[in-house]
Each structure stands twice: as C-alpha cells, then as structure tokens.
mmCIF file of C-alpha atoms in Angstrom:
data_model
loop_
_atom_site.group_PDB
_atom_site.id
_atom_site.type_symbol
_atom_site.label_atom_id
_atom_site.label_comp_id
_atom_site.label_asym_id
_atom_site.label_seq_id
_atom_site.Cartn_x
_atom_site.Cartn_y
_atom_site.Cartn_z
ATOM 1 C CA UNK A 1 -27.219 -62.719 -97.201
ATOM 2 C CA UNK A 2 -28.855 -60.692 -94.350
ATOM 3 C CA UNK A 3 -27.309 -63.108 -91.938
ATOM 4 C CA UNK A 4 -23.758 -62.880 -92.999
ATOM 5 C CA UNK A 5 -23.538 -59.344 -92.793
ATOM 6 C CA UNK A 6 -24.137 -59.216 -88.791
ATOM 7 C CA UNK A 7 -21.678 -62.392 -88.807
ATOM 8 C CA UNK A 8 -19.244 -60.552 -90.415
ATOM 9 C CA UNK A 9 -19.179 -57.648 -88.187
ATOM 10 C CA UNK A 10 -18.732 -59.488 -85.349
ATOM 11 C CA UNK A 11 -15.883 -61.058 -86.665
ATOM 12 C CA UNK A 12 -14.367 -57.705 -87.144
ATOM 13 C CA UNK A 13 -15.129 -56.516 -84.140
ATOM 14 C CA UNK A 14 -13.609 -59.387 -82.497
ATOM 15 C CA UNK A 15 -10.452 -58.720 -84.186
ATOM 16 C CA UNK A 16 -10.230 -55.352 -83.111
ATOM 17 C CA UNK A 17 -11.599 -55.847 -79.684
ATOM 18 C CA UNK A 18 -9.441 -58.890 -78.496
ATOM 19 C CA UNK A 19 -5.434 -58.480 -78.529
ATOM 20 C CA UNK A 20 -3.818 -61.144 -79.634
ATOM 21 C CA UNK A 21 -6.711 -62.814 -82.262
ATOM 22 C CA UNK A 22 -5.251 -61.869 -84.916
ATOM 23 C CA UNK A 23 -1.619 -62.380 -84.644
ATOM 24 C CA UNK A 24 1.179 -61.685 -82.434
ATOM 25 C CA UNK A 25 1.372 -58.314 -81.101
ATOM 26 C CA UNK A 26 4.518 -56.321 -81.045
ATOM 27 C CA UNK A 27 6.342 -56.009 -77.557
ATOM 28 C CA UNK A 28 5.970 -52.555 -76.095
ATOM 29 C CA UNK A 29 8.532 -49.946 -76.180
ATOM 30 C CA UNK A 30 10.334 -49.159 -72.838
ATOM 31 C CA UNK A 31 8.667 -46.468 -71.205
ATOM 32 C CA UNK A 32 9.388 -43.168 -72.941
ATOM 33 C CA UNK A 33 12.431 -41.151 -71.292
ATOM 34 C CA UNK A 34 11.859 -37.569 -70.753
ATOM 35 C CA UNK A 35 13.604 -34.636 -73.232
ATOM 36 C CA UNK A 36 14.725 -31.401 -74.039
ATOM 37 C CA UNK A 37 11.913 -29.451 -75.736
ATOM 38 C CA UNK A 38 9.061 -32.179 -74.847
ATOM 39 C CA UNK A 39 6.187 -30.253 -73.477
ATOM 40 C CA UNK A 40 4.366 -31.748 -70.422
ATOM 41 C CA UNK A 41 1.099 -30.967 -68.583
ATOM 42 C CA UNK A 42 1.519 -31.178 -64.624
ATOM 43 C CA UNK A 43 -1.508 -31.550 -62.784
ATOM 44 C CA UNK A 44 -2.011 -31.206 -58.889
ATOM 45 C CA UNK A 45 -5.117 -32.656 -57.837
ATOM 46 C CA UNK A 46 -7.085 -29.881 -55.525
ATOM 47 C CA UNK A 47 -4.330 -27.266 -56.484
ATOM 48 C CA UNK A 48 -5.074 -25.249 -59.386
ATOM 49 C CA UNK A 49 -2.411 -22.755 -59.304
ATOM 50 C CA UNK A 50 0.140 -25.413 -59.714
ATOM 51 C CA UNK A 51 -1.262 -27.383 -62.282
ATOM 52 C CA UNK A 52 0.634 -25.809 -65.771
ATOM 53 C CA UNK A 53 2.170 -26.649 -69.053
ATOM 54 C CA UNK A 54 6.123 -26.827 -68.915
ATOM 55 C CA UNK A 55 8.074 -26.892 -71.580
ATOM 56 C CA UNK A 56 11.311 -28.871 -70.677
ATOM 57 C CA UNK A 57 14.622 -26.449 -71.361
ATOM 58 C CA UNK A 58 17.617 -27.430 -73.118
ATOM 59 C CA UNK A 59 19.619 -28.326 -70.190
ATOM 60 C CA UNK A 60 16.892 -30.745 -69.363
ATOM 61 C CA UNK A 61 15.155 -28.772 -66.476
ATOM 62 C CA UNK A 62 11.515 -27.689 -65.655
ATOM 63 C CA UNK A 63 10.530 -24.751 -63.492
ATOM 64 C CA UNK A 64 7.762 -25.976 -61.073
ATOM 65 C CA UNK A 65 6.183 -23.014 -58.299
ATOM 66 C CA UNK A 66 7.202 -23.941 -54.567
ATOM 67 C CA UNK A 67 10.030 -26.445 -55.562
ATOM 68 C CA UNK A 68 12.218 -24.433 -58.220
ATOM 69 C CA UNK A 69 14.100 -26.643 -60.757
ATOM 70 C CA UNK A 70 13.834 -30.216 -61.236
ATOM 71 C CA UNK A 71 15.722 -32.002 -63.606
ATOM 72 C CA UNK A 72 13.412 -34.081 -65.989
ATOM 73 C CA UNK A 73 15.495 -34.951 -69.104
ATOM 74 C CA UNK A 74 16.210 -38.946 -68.744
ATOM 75 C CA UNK A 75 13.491 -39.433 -66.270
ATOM 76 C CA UNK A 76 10.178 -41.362 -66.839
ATOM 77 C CA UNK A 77 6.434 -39.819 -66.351
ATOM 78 C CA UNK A 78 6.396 -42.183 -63.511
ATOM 79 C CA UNK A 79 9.940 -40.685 -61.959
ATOM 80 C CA UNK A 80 9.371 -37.202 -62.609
ATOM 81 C CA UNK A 81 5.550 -37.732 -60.754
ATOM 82 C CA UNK A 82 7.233 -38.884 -57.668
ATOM 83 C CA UNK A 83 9.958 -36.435 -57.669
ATOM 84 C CA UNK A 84 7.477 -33.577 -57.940
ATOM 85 C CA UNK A 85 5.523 -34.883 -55.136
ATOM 86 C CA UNK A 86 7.859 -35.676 -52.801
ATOM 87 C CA UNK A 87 9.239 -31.623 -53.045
ATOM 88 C CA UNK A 88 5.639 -30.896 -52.668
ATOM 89 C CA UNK A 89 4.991 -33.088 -49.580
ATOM 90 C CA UNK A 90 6.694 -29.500 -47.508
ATOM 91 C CA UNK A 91 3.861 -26.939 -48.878
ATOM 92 C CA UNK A 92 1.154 -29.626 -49.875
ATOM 93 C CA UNK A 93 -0.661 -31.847 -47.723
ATOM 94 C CA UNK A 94 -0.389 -35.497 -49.352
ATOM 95 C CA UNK A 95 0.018 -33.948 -53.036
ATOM 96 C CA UNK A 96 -1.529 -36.148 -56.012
ATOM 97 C CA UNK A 97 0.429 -35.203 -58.936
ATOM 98 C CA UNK A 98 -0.342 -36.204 -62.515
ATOM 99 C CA UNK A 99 2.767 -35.647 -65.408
ATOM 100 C CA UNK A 100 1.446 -36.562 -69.107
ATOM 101 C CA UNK A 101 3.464 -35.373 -71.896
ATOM 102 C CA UNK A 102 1.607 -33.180 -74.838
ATOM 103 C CA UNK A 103 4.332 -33.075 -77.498
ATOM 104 C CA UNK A 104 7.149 -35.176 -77.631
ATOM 105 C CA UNK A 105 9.850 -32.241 -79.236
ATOM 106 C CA UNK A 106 13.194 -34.350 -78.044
ATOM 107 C CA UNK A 107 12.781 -37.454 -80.140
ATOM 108 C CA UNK A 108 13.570 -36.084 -83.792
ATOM 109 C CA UNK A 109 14.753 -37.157 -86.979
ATOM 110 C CA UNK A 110 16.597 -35.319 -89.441
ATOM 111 C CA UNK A 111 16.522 -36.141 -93.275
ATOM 112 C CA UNK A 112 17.936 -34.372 -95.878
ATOM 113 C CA UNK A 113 18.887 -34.171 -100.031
ATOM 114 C CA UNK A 114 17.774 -36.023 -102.255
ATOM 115 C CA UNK A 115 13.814 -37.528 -101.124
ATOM 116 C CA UNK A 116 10.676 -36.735 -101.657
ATOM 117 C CA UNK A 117 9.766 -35.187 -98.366
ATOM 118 C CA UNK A 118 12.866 -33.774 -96.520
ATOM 119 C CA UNK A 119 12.904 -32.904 -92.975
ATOM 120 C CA UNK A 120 12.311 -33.696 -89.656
ATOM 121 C CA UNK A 121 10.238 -36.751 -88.515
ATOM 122 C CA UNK A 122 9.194 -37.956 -85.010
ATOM 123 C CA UNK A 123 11.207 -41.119 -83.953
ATOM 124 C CA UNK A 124 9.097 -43.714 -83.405
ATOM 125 C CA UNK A 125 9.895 -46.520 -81.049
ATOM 126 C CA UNK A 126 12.772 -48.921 -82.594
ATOM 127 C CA UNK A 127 12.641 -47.140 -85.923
ATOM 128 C CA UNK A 128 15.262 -48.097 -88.395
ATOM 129 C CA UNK A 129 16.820 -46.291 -91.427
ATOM 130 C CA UNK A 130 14.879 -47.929 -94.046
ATOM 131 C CA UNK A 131 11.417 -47.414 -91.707
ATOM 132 C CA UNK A 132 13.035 -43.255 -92.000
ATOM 133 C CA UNK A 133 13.528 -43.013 -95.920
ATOM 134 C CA UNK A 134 10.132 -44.369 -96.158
ATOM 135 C CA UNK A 135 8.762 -42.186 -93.636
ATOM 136 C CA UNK A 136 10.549 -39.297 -95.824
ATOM 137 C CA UNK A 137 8.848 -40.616 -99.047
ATOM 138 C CA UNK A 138 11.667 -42.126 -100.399
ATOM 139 C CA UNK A 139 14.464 -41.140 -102.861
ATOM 140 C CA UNK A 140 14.299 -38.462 -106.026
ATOM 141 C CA UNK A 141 15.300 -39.373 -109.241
ATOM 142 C CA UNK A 142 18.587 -38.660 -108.913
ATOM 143 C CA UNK A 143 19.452 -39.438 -105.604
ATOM 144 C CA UNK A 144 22.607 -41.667 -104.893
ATOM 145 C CA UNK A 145 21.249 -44.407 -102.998
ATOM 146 C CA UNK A 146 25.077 -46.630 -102.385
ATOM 147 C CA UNK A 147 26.404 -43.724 -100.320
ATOM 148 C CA UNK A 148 23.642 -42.252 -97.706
ATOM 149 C CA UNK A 149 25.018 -41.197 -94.319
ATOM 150 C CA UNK A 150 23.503 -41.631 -90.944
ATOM 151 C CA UNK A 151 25.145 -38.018 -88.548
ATOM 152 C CA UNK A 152 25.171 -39.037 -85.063
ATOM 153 C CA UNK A 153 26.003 -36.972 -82.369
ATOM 154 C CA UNK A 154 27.085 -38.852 -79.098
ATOM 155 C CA UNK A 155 29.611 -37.060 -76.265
ATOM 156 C CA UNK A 156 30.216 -34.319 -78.286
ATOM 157 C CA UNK A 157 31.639 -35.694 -80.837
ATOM 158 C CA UNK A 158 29.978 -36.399 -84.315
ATOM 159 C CA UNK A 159 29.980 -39.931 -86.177
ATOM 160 C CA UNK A 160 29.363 -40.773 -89.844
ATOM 161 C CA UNK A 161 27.782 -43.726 -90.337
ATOM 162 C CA UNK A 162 27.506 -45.479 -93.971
ATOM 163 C CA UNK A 163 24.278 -46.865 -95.403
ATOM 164 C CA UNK A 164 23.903 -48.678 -99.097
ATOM 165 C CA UNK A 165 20.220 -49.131 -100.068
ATOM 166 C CA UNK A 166 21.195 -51.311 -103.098
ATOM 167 C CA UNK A 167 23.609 -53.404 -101.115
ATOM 168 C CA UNK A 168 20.554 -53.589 -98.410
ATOM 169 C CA UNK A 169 18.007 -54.042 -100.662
ATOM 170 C CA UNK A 170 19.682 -56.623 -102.144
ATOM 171 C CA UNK A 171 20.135 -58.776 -99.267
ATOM 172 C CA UNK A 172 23.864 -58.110 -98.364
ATOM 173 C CA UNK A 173 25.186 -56.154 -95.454
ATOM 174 C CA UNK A 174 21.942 -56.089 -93.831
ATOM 175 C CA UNK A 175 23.484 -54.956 -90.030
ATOM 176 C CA UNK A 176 23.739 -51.204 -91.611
ATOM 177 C CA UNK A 177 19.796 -50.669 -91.340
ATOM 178 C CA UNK A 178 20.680 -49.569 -87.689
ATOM 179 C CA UNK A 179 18.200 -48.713 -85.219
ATOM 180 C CA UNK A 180 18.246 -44.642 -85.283
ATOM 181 C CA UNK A 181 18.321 -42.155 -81.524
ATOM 182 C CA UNK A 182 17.039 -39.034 -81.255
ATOM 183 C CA UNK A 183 19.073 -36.194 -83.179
ATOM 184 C CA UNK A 184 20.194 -38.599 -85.958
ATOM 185 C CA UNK A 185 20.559 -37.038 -89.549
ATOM 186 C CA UNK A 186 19.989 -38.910 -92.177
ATOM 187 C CA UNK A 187 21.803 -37.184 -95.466
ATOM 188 C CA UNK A 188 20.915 -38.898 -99.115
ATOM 189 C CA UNK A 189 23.466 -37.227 -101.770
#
C-alpha cells in the first residue's frame, strides 16, 4: 500500500503537469480585444511617473501623459503596447512598455426574470446561451422556458432573438444556442 500512494501521485501530477495527457485540449481563444470600461495597468520600464492604471472611457479612449489620447477599444495588449511606444519614442529614449489588463468591464452579460441568480456575468470565451442560464443558476419555478429572448444591440439598432430550452433540450432546433457578444441580454419570462 505504501508504494501505491507515491505511484499515484505521480500519476496526478503528470496529468496536471503535461498538456495534452489527458485528453485534447481546447483551442485558445483569439487574443482578447480591448473595451470600454476594461481597466489596464501600463507600465514603462525605468519611468515611474508614467506607469498608471487607466480605465478605458466609453468612447474607447485612454489618457496616457506625454502622448494625450489613444484609442484602445478594438485593439489587442500587443497593439495598444506598440502604439504607446512608438508616441513615446519623441520624449523617451527606446521606451519598454508593458499593457496587462486588471478587469475586463467590456465583456458583459446581461440576464434577467425568471432564474435563480439574475444579473450580469463575465463573457467567457465562445460562451453560448445554455453555458449563460447555467452560469445564472438556471430557471425558477415558474419561468417560461419555450419563449426566452436573447437582446442584441449591433449598429444601433436592437435585435430580438428567440430561444426554446424545451425544443433545445430536446434535440430539435439546436442552431438557436448561439454563441453570445458582449452587451447581450438574455430575458427568461
């Protein structure tokens, strides 16, 4: 028995410790566009009185000392890096600029009525709307479940999209559990 136990471990270790032993792994998400509301950290290597939390406005701008406004919202930590230092390269000699995000505020979920946890949820990479009414703790006892509605906003203009857990659930219609985007509200009557 004493030898089985360190067996074990290692086992377990291994699983953890190598990608890839114990199954497939899922493809990574694309790399994670900029938002309004995200909060970032800015770091300038050798330059403390640059290096600041910004909090991205609603327009999808950042105020940065020396270089004014940059626009961020769309952009990639890797793009918004390089844009920074290249307006830096005119009061900075050969500026090393590091851009992490702290709180991801511009990818949110909306769900309201009739669940057990209403409100709004981070949106994780390629979540669905059966992955969000789980999330949300899933339906009351009342809840109508054959005529949910997905709220998109896109251009200005707002879109109503249908969703019927039964008919889902069931195995029919299955192209409704639609991948959700940021701002999507999720209504259960």
């Amino acid at each position: 028995m004493k030898n089985k136990l360190p067996l074990a471990a290692l086992a377990l270790a291994l699983l953890i410790l190598v990608p890839g032993l114990a199954g497939a792994q899922a493809p990574l998400p694309p790399s994670y566009q900029i938002g309004p509301n995200d909060v970032l950290s800015i770091y300038v290597w050798k330059e403390a009185e640059l290096t600041r939390d910004v909090t991205v406005t609603p327009d999808g701008k950042i105020s940065f000392p020396l270089i004014g406004e940059v626009v961020a919202e769309g952009r990639t930590v890797t793009e918004l890096k390089k844009t920074i230092a290249d307006k830096l390269q005119n009061f900075v000699t050969a500026p090393e600029v590091t851009v992490i995000v702290n709180e991801s505020r511009s990818r949110t979920i909306y769900t309201v009525g009739k669940l057990t946890r209403p409100g709004p949820y981070p949106l994780a990479p390629d979540m669905t709307v059966i992955q969000a009414l789980s999330v949300a703790g899933g339906f009351t006892e009342w809840a109508d479940t054959k005529n949910i509605l997905i709220i998109r906003r896109e251009g200005g203009r707002e879109t109503q999209l249908k969703f019927n857990y039964k008919e889902f659930t069931g195995g029919d219609n299955l192209g409704q559990n639609i991948l959700l985007k940021p701002g999507d509200t999720i209504v259960v009557p």
